[in-house]
């Protein structure tokens, strides 16, 4: 059984390794892969190197893959759509290329809007579980991170970050792997979208006008697409995808029409 974890990363590196430890030790699942999605922000990237070293140190059999978004932060609609596309690509790759039988997503890292977007996309592409991590003493965690800032900087400058991490494990390990009793992991209920419905929606959103009668889509779904500003439907049943619908189609088409 192959188990893949997918996480977003912000300025708090421990949320990634806390999730990994929870799945491996509390749920007792053999985590074969960990995918970390991060922006190009300097602080985020420094934390990313710390995550990489921490995973290699404690879970050397878990393959870690880094996906770096081409911007400093997700602050615009275009950046959100790019994040959605890259995130969907990661999920599809884990399922079809790496043959992961279970994909679990953590929403704890990064901006809140990244988490919301990731949760929505997760429903489209068959994620098996969505989780959030709550650390009651987050102030203490932030203080520990700040106290270790010098060592984090040195780890990023080291020729061998894993060796540096090991030499200073007494500093890094309590930060990156607090006891399971010190934080809570919440599983968020997830209702996946049927693949057949997604394929029909993607076909409806592709460029050009269509006749609604040729699609196996219920009226409530059509009304939802229309009220969301994704399509315009005439009284004669002709469907015209709108700008937002075309943008969504660009993401969906690669994974539902393949």
Backbone as numpy.savetxt, mean C-alpha at the origin, in Angstrom:
# Nx Ny Nz CAx CAy CAz Cx Cy Cz
3.07 -22.06 0.93 2.23 -20.86 0.93 3.11 -19.61 0.93
2.82 -18.69 0.03 3.55 -17.44 -0.04 2.69 -16.31 0.51
3.25 -15.58 1.46 2.54 -14.47 2.10 3.30 -13.18 1.83
2.63 -12.20 1.24 3.24 -10.91 0.94 2.59 -9.82 1.78
3.41 -8.97 2.36 2.92 -7.79 3.07 3.21 -6.56 2.23
2.26 -5.65 2.18 2.44 -4.39 1.45 2.18 -3.26 2.43
3.12 -2.33 2.51 2.99 -1.22 3.45 3.37 0.09 2.78
2.79 1.17 3.28 3.25 2.51 2.91 4.11 3.03 4.06
5.04 3.91 3.73 5.97 4.41 4.74 5.93 5.93 4.79
5.81 6.46 6.01 5.91 7.89 6.23 7.18 8.19 7.02
7.04 9.00 8.05 8.21 9.40 8.84 8.42 8.54 10.08
7.62 7.47 10.23 7.76 6.59 11.38 8.08 5.17 10.92
9.36 4.84 10.75 9.76 3.52 10.25 9.24 2.33 11.04
9.08 2.43 12.37 8.66 1.24 13.11 7.32 0.65 12.70
6.42 1.44 12.11 5.10 0.88 11.77 5.23 -0.26 10.76
6.29 -0.24 9.95 6.49 -1.31 8.97 6.94 -2.59 9.67
7.94 -2.48 10.51 8.47 -3.67 11.17 7.53 -4.19 12.26
6.76 -3.30 12.86 5.74 -3.75 13.82 4.71 -4.63 13.13
4.32 -4.25 11.93 3.36 -5.05 11.17 3.95 -6.40 10.79
5.20 -6.39 10.35 5.88 -7.63 9.99 5.96 -8.57 11.20
6.34 -8.03 12.33 6.45 -8.87 13.53 5.09 -9.43 13.93
4.06 -8.61 13.84 2.71 -9.07 14.21 2.27 -10.24 13.34
2.42 -10.10 12.03 1.98 -11.16 11.13 2.79 -12.43 11.34
4.10 -12.27 11.51 4.98 -13.43 11.65 4.81 -14.14 13.00
4.62 -13.36 14.07 4.62 -13.95 15.41 3.23 -14.12 16.02
2.32 -13.17 15.76 0.98 -13.28 16.33 0.07 -14.13 15.44
0.10 -13.85 14.14 -0.72 -14.64 13.22 0.02 -15.88 12.72
1.31 -15.93 13.00 2.15 -17.10 12.68 2.08 -17.48 11.20
2.19 -16.46 10.35 2.21 -16.69 8.91 3.64 -16.54 8.39
4.04 -17.39 7.46 5.41 -17.32 6.91 5.52 -16.19 5.88
5.98 -15.04 6.31 6.06 -13.88 5.43 7.23 -14.05 4.46
6.91 -14.22 3.20 7.95 -14.43 2.20 8.41 -13.13 1.55
7.54 -12.11 1.53 7.90 -10.85 0.87 7.28 -9.67 1.60
8.03 -8.58 1.62 7.57 -7.31 2.19 7.82 -6.22 1.16
6.76 -5.54 0.74 6.88 -4.44 -0.21 6.62 -3.14 0.53
7.56 -2.21 0.45 7.43 -0.91 1.11 7.33 0.17 0.05
6.26 0.95 0.10 6.04 2.03 -0.85 6.33 3.35 -0.16
7.25 4.14 -0.72 7.69 5.37 -0.08 7.82 6.49 -1.10
7.75 7.72 -0.60 7.99 8.88 -1.46 9.49 9.21 -1.46
9.86 10.27 -2.18 11.26 10.67 -2.28 11.67 11.65 -1.18
10.81 11.86 -0.20 11.14 12.76 0.91 12.41 12.26 1.62
13.30 13.18 1.95 14.61 12.80 2.52 14.47 12.04 3.83
13.59 12.51 4.72 13.42 11.85 6.01 12.82 10.46 5.81
11.87 10.35 4.88 11.26 9.06 4.59 12.30 8.08 4.07
13.16 8.54 3.17 14.18 7.66 2.59 15.20 7.20 3.63
15.53 8.06 4.58 16.44 7.64 5.65 15.78 6.57 6.51
14.50 6.75 6.78 13.77 5.74 7.53 13.65 4.44 6.76
13.57 4.56 5.44 13.46 3.39 4.58 14.70 2.51 4.69
15.86 3.13 4.74 17.11 2.35 4.88 17.16 1.66 6.24
16.63 2.32 7.24 16.55 1.70 8.57 15.63 0.49 8.54
14.49 0.61 7.86 13.56 -0.52 7.72 14.24 -1.69 7.01
14.93 -1.37 5.93 15.60 -2.42 5.15 16.60 -3.20 6.03
17.39 -2.47 6.79 18.39 -3.12 7.65 17.71 -3.93 8.76
16.64 -3.39 9.33 15.94 -4.07 10.42 15.31 -5.38 9.96
14.75 -5.38 8.76 14.14 -6.59 8.22 15.21 -7.63 7.91
16.29 -7.21 7.29 17.37 -8.14 6.94 18.03 -8.72 8.20
18.04 -7.94 9.26 18.69 -8.39 10.50 17.85 -9.45 11.22
16.55 -9.21 11.35 15.72 -10.13 12.14 14.98 -11.16 11.29
14.64 -10.79 10.06 13.90 -11.71 9.18 14.64 -11.86 7.85
15.81 -12.48 7.88 16.64 -12.55 6.66 16.01 -13.34 5.52
15.05 -14.21 5.82 14.42 -14.99 4.75 13.28 -14.25 4.07
12.89 -13.10 4.60 11.83 -12.29 4.00 12.43 -11.36 2.95
11.99 -11.52 1.72 12.49 -10.65 0.64 11.83 -9.28 0.76
12.64 -8.23 0.77 12.10 -6.88 0.87 12.26 -6.16 -0.46
11.18 -5.57 -0.93 11.21 -4.82 -2.17 10.79 -3.38 -1.90
11.52 -2.43 -2.45 11.25 -1.01 -2.26 10.63 -0.43 -3.53
9.52 0.28 -3.37 8.91 1.00 -4.49 8.92 2.48 -4.12
9.69 3.27 -4.85 9.81 4.70 -4.56 8.97 5.50 -5.53
8.05 6.28 -5.00 7.21 7.13 -5.83 8.02 8.32 -6.34
7.71 8.82 -7.54 8.53 9.87 -8.16 8.21 11.28 -7.68
7.88 11.45 -6.40 7.61 12.78 -5.87 7.85 12.79 -4.36
7.91 14.00 -3.79 8.22 14.17 -2.37 7.06 13.77 -1.47
5.84 13.98 -1.96 4.66 13.70 -1.15 3.45 13.57 -2.07
2.38 12.98 -1.56 1.15 12.85 -2.33 0.24 14.00 -1.93
0.27 15.07 -2.73 -0.45 16.29 -2.35 -1.38 16.82 -3.44
-1.47 16.14 -4.57 -2.33 16.60 -5.66 -3.10 15.42 -6.24
-4.08 15.74 -7.08 -4.87 14.67 -7.68 -4.03 13.82 -8.62
-3.15 14.47 -9.39 -2.30 13.71 -10.30 -1.38 12.77 -9.53
-0.83 13.25 -8.41 0.03 12.40 -7.60 -0.76 11.26 -6.96
-2.00 11.55 -6.58 -2.85 10.49 -6.02 -3.13 9.41 -7.05
-3.42 9.82 -8.28 -3.67 8.85 -9.35 -2.42 8.03 -9.66
-1.26 8.69 -9.62 0.00 7.97 -9.85 0.24 6.96 -8.72
-0.04 7.37 -7.49 0.09 6.45 -6.37 -0.85 5.27 -6.52
-2.09 5.53 -6.93 -3.06 4.45 -7.14 -2.54 3.46 -8.18
-2.01 3.98 -9.28 -1.52 3.12 -10.36 -0.33 2.27 -9.89
0.61 2.90 -9.18 1.78 2.15 -8.71 1.38 1.12 -7.66
0.46 1.50 -6.81 0.00 0.58 -5.77 -0.72 -0.62 -6.39
-1.58 -0.35 -7.36 -2.28 -1.44 -8.05 -1.30 -2.35 -8.76
-0.26 -1.76 -9.33 0.77 -2.53 -10.02 1.48 -3.48 -9.04
1.75 -2.99 -7.85 2.39 -3.82 -6.83 1.51 -5.00 -6.46
0.22 -4.75 -6.25 -0.69 -5.82 -5.87 -0.80 -6.86 -6.98
-0.92 -6.39 -8.20 -1.03 -7.31 -9.33 0.24 -8.15 -9.48
1.39 -7.51 -9.29 2.67 -8.21 -9.42 2.82 -9.28 -8.35
2.43 -8.96 -7.12 2.54 -9.94 -6.04 1.66 -11.16 -6.31
0.50 -10.92 -6.90 -0.43 -12.02 -7.15 -0.05 -12.84 -8.38
0.23 -12.16 -9.49 0.41 -12.88 -10.76 1.86 -13.28 -11.04
2.83 -12.47 -10.60 4.24 -12.77 -10.88 4.85 -13.59 -9.75
4.67 -13.13 -8.52 5.28 -13.81 -7.38 4.38 -14.89 -6.78
3.17 -15.00 -7.30 2.24 -16.07 -6.91 1.95 -16.08 -5.41
1.78 -14.91 -4.85 1.43 -14.83 -3.43 0.02 -15.36 -3.22
-0.14 -16.27 -2.29 -1.47 -16.80 -2.00 -2.22 -15.91 -1.02
-1.47 -15.14 -0.22 -2.08 -14.20 0.73 -1.36 -12.86 0.61
-2.13 -11.78 0.46 -1.57 -10.43 0.44 -2.24 -9.63 1.55
-1.44 -9.08 2.45 -1.94 -8.29 3.57 -1.40 -6.87 3.47
-2.25 -5.91 3.75 -1.91 -4.50 3.60 -1.97 -3.78 4.94
-0.95 -2.97 5.22 -0.96 -2.10 6.39 -1.16 -0.66 5.95
-2.09 0.04 6.61 -2.38 1.44 6.29 -1.70 2.40 7.26
-0.83 1.90 8.13 -0.31 2.72 9.22 0.70 3.77 8.79
1.41 3.56 7.68 2.47 4.49 7.29 2.01 5.52 6.28
2.68 6.65 6.24 2.38 7.68 5.25 1.19 8.55 5.65
0.83 9.43 4.74 -0.30 10.33 4.98 -1.61 9.55 5.08
-2.59 10.14 5.76 -3.89 9.49 5.88 -4.54 9.29 4.52
-4.37 10.26 3.61 -5.00 10.11 2.30 -4.37 8.97 1.50
-3.09 8.67 1.75 -2.47 7.50 1.12 -3.13 6.23 1.63
-3.40 6.19 2.93 -4.04 5.02 3.50 -5.44 4.82 2.97
-6.19 5.90 2.85 -7.56 5.82 2.32 -7.53 5.32 0.88
-6.64 5.90 0.09 -6.52 5.49 -1.32 -6.12 4.03 -1.44
-5.15 3.62 -0.62 -4.68 2.24 -0.66 -5.81 1.27 -0.30
-6.62 1.63 0.68 -7.73 0.76 1.09 -8.74 0.60 -0.03
-9.01 1.68 -0.76 -9.95 1.60 -1.88 -9.41 0.70 -2.99
-8.14 0.89 -3.33 -7.54 0.08 -4.39 -7.47 -1.38 -3.97
-7.22 -1.61 -2.68 -7.12 -2.99 -2.18 -8.40 -3.78 -2.44
-9.54 -3.11 -2.37 -10.81 -3.79 -2.64 -10.92 -4.20 -4.10
-10.29 -3.43 -4.98 -10.35 -3.74 -6.41 -9.53 -4.99 -6.75
-8.41 -5.18 -6.06 -7.44 -6.17 -6.50 -7.24 -7.34 -5.53
-8.26 -7.64 -4.75 -8.27 -8.89 -4.00 -7.27 -9.04 -2.88
-7.03 -7.98 -2.11 -6.19 -8.10 -0.92 -6.94 -8.93 0.12
-6.21 -9.76 0.85 -6.85 -10.68 1.80 -7.09 -10.08 3.18
-6.40 -8.99 3.48 -6.60 -8.36 4.78 -6.01 -6.96 4.79
-6.71 -6.04 5.45 -6.24 -4.66 5.59 -6.14 -4.35 7.08
-4.99 -3.80 7.49 -4.72 -3.61 8.91 -4.29 -2.17 9.21
-4.52 -1.78 10.46 -4.00 -0.51 10.95 -3.32 -0.77 12.29
-2.27 -0.03 12.56 -1.50 -0.21 13.79 -1.70 1.00 14.70
-2.01 0.73 15.95 -2.20 1.80 16.94 -1.16 1.63 18.04
-0.34 2.64 18.19 0.68 2.66 19.24 0.24 3.70 20.29
-0.26 3.27 21.44 -0.75 4.23 22.45 0.30 5.24 22.88
1.55 4.80 22.98 2.62 5.69 23.46 3.45 6.22 22.30
2.76 6.78 21.30 3.46 7.25 20.10 4.44 8.37 20.42
4.16 9.17 21.45 5.08 10.25 21.83 6.42 9.68 22.25
6.39 8.58 22.99 7.63 7.95 23.44 8.41 7.40 22.25
7.67 6.81 21.29 8.32 6.28 20.08 9.02 7.40 19.32
8.33 8.53 19.16 8.93 9.66 18.45 10.16 10.19 19.18
10.11 10.18 20.49 11.27 10.64 21.27 12.46 9.69 21.07
12.17 8.39 21.03 13.24 7.41 20.81 13.84 7.56 19.41
12.98 7.81 18.43 13.47 8.01 17.06 14.36 9.24 16.99
13.93 10.30 17.66 14.71 11.54 17.63 16.05 11.34 18.35
16.03 10.60 19.44 17.26 10.34 20.18 18.23 9.50 19.35
17.68 8.67 18.47 18.52 7.80 17.63 18.83 8.43 16.28
18.45 9.70 16.08 18.61 10.33 14.77 20.05 10.28 14.28
21.00 10.52 15.17 22.41 10.49 14.77 22.80 9.11 14.25
22.35 8.08 14.93 22.67 6.72 14.49 21.96 6.37 13.18
20.75 6.88 13.00 20.03 6.64 11.75 20.77 7.30 10.59
21.28 8.52 10.83 22.06 9.20 9.79 23.33 8.40 9.46
23.99 7.92 10.49 25.22 7.15 10.26 24.92 5.83 9.55
23.81 5.21 9.87 23.42 3.97 9.18 23.25 4.23 7.69
22.66 5.38 7.34 22.46 5.71 5.93 23.77 5.99 5.22
24.78 6.41 5.96 26.07 6.72 5.36 27.02 5.52 5.37
26.65 4.48 6.09 27.54 3.32 6.24 27.65 2.53 4.94
28.83 1.96 4.70 29.03 1.10 3.53 28.18 -0.16 3.63
28.00 -0.64 4.84 27.20 -1.84 5.09 26.18 -1.51 6.18
24.97 -1.14 5.76 23.96 -0.71 6.73 23.53 -1.86 7.64
23.53 -3.08 7.12 23.15 -4.23 7.95 24.17 -4.45 9.07
25.44 -4.36 8.72 26.48 -4.53 9.74 26.38 -3.42 10.79
26.14 -2.19 10.34 26.01 -1.07 11.28 24.81 -1.30 12.21
23.71 -1.76 11.63 22.51 -2.04 12.44 22.84 -3.09 13.50
23.53 -4.14 13.09 23.88 -5.19 14.04 24.78 -4.70 15.16
25.70 -3.81 14.83 26.61 -3.26 15.83 25.88 -2.38 16.85
24.74 -1.83 16.43 23.97 -0.94 17.31 22.56 -1.49 17.53
22.47 -2.81 17.54 21.16 -3.45 17.70 20.50 -3.08 19.03
21.30 -2.81 20.06 20.73 -2.43 21.35 19.98 -1.11 21.27
20.31 -0.28 20.28 19.60 0.99 20.08 18.42 0.80 19.13
18.66 0.10 18.02 17.64 0.00 16.97 16.52 -0.99 17.27
16.87 -2.15 17.82 15.86 -3.21 17.99 14.68 -2.80 18.88
14.89 -2.15 20.02 13.74 -1.75 20.84 12.82 -0.75 20.13
13.39 0.04 19.21 12.58 1.00 18.46 11.81 0.31 17.35
12.48 -0.55 16.61 11.86 -1.16 15.44 10.98 -2.35 15.78
11.27 -3.02 16.88 10.50 -4.22 17.24 10.06 -4.17 18.71
9.18 -3.25 19.06 8.67 -3.23 20.44 7.86 -4.50 20.71
7.70 -4.89 21.96 6.90 -6.08 22.26 5.49 -5.96 21.69
4.92 -7.08 21.27 3.57 -7.08 20.71 2.55 -6.50 21.69
2.82 -6.62 22.96 1.89 -6.12 23.98 1.83 -4.60 24.04
2.79 -3.92 23.40 2.84 -2.46 23.48 2.06 -1.76 22.37
1.52 -2.51 21.43 0.72 -1.88 20.37 -0.42 -2.79 19.94
-1.41 -2.18 19.31 -2.58 -2.92 18.85 -2.61 -2.94 17.33
-3.03 -4.06 16.78 -3.20 -4.19 15.34 -4.67 -4.45 15.07
-5.27 -3.58 14.29 -6.71 -3.65 14.00 -6.92 -4.13 12.58
-7.71 -5.17 12.43 -8.05 -5.65 11.09 -9.33 -4.95 10.63
-9.26 -4.32 9.47 -10.38 -3.56 8.93 -11.20 -4.44 8.00
-12.51 -4.54 8.20 -13.34 -5.36 7.31 -13.23 -4.91 5.86
-13.14 -5.86 4.97 -12.92 -5.57 3.55 -13.92 -6.36 2.71
-14.62 -5.66 1.82 -15.53 -6.32 0.88 -14.94 -6.18 -0.52
-14.39 -7.25 -1.08 -13.76 -7.16 -2.41 -14.79 -6.98 -3.52
-14.38 -6.26 -4.55 -15.22 -6.09 -5.74 -15.10 -7.33 -6.62
-16.20 -7.83 -7.17 -16.12 -8.96 -8.10 -15.31 -8.58 -9.34
-14.41 -9.45 -9.77 -13.58 -9.19 -10.94 -14.42 -8.97 -12.18
-15.50 -9.72 -12.31 -16.36 -9.58 -13.50 -16.97 -8.19 -13.57
-17.34 -7.62 -12.42 -17.91 -6.27 -12.40 -16.85 -5.24 -12.75
-15.64 -5.40 -12.22 -14.57 -4.46 -12.52 -14.25 -4.44 -14.00
-14.27 -5.61 -14.63 -14.00 -5.68 -16.06 -15.05 -4.93 -16.86
-16.30 -5.06 -16.46 -17.38 -4.35 -17.16 -17.26 -2.84 -16.95
-16.93 -2.43 -15.73 -16.76 -1.01 -15.45 -15.60 -0.45 -16.26
-14.48 -1.19 -16.33 -13.33 -0.74 -17.11 -13.69 -0.60 -18.58
-14.44 -1.54 -19.11 -14.88 -1.45 -20.52 -15.76 -0.24 -20.74
-16.61 0.06 -19.76 -17.52 1.19 -19.88 -16.76 2.52 -19.84
-15.63 2.55 -19.12 -14.87 3.78 -18.95 -13.85 4.03 -20.05
-13.62 3.06 -20.92 -12.63 3.27 -21.96 -13.12 4.34 -22.94
-12.20 5.03 -23.63 -12.57 6.15 -24.50 -13.60 5.76 -25.56
-14.47 6.72 -25.87 -15.49 6.51 -26.90 -16.86 6.26 -26.31
-17.89 6.57 -27.08 -19.26 6.36 -26.60 -19.65 4.88 -26.73
-20.55 4.46 -25.85 -21.02 3.07 -25.85 -22.53 3.04 -25.64
-23.12 1.92 -26.00 -24.53 1.69 -25.74 -24.65 0.86 -24.46
-25.34 1.41 -23.48 -25.43 0.78 -22.17 -26.01 -0.63 -22.24
-26.90 -0.86 -23.17 -27.57 -2.17 -23.27 -26.58 -3.30 -23.58
-25.40 -2.96 -24.05 -24.41 -3.98 -24.39 -23.55 -4.41 -23.18
-23.83 -3.84 -22.02 -23.03 -4.13 -20.83 -23.87 -4.82 -19.76
-23.23 -5.73 -19.05 -23.89 -6.45 -17.96 -23.62 -5.72 -16.64
-24.21 -4.54 -16.53 -24.02 -3.71 -15.35 -25.39 -3.26 -14.85
-25.62 -3.42 -13.55 -26.91 -3.04 -12.98 -27.08 -1.52 -12.96
-28.32 -1.09 -12.89 -28.62 0.34 -12.93 -28.06 1.09 -11.73
-28.01 0.44 -10.58 -27.47 1.15 -9.41 -25.98 1.43 -9.56
-25.24 0.52 -10.22 -23.82 0.77 -10.49 -23.67 1.91 -11.48
-24.50 1.92 -12.52 -24.45 3.00 -13.52 -24.76 4.34 -12.87
-25.77 4.36 -12.01 -26.12 5.61 -11.32 -24.97 6.07 -10.44
-24.29 5.12 -9.80 -23.14 5.48 -8.98 -22.01 6.07 -9.79
-21.73 5.49 -10.95 -20.69 6.02 -11.83 -21.05 7.42 -12.31
-22.33 7.61 -12.59 -22.80 8.90 -13.09 -22.73 9.97 -11.99
-23.21 9.64 -10.81 -23.22 10.62 -9.72 -21.81 10.94 -9.23
-20.86 10.03 -9.48 -19.46 10.27 -9.10 -18.70 11.07 -10.14
-19.37 11.42 -11.23 -18.71 12.22 -12.27 -17.78 11.44 -13.15
-18.00 10.11 -13.25 -17.13 9.29 -14.09 -17.68 9.11 -15.50
-19.00 9.13 -15.64 -19.63 8.97 -16.95 -20.82 9.91 -17.07
-21.23 10.14 -18.32 -22.49 10.83 -18.60 -23.35 9.86 -19.40
-24.60 9.71 -19.00 -25.51 8.79 -19.66 -26.69 9.57 -20.21
-26.94 9.44 -21.50 -28.06 10.14 -22.13 -29.36 9.39 -21.89
-30.47 10.05 -22.19 -31.78 9.41 -22.03 -31.95 8.22 -22.96
-31.17 8.19 -24.03 -31.24 7.08 -24.99 -30.35 5.91 -24.58
-29.62 6.06 -23.46 -28.78 4.97 -22.99 -27.38 4.97 -23.58
-26.93 6.11 -24.10 -25.57 6.22 -24.61 -24.66 6.72 -23.48
-23.52 6.07 -23.33 -22.60 6.39 -22.23 -21.35 7.08 -22.78
-21.00 8.21 -22.15 -19.78 8.94 -22.51 -18.89 9.03 -21.26
-17.70 8.44 -21.28 -16.81 8.58 -20.12 -16.32 10.02 -19.99
-16.29 10.53 -18.76 -15.82 11.88 -18.50 -14.34 11.84 -18.11
-13.76 13.01 -17.90 -12.32 13.10 -17.65 -11.87 12.22 -16.48
-12.61 12.29 -15.37 -12.23 11.48 -14.20 -12.38 9.99 -14.49
-13.38 9.65 -15.27 -13.57 8.25 -15.64 -12.44 7.73 -16.50
-11.96 8.57 -17.42 -10.85 8.17 -18.29 -9.57 7.97 -17.48
-9.37 8.80 -16.46 -8.18 8.64 -15.61 -8.25 7.33 -14.82
-9.44 7.02 -14.32 -9.60 5.76 -13.59 -9.42 4.57 -14.53
-9.89 4.72 -15.75 -9.73 3.64 -16.74 -8.27 3.31 -16.98
-7.41 4.34 -17.02 -5.99 4.11 -17.28 -5.37 3.21 -16.21
-5.90 3.29 -14.99 -5.40 2.40 -13.95 -6.02 1.01 -14.08
-7.33 0.96 -14.29 -8.03 -0.32 -14.31 -7.67 -1.19 -15.50
-7.42 -0.57 -16.64 -7.28 -1.35 -17.87 -6.10 -2.31 -17.84
-5.03 -1.93 -17.15 -3.83 -2.77 -17.13 -4.04 -4.06 -16.35
-5.03 -4.05 -15.47 -5.17 -5.19 -14.57 -6.48 -5.94 -14.74
-7.45 -5.33 -15.41 -8.73 -6.02 -15.59 -8.96 -6.45 -17.03
-8.20 -5.85 -17.96 -8.42 -6.18 -19.36 -7.27 -6.97 -19.95
-6.31 -7.37 -19.09 -5.16 -8.13 -19.58 -5.57 -9.52 -20.03
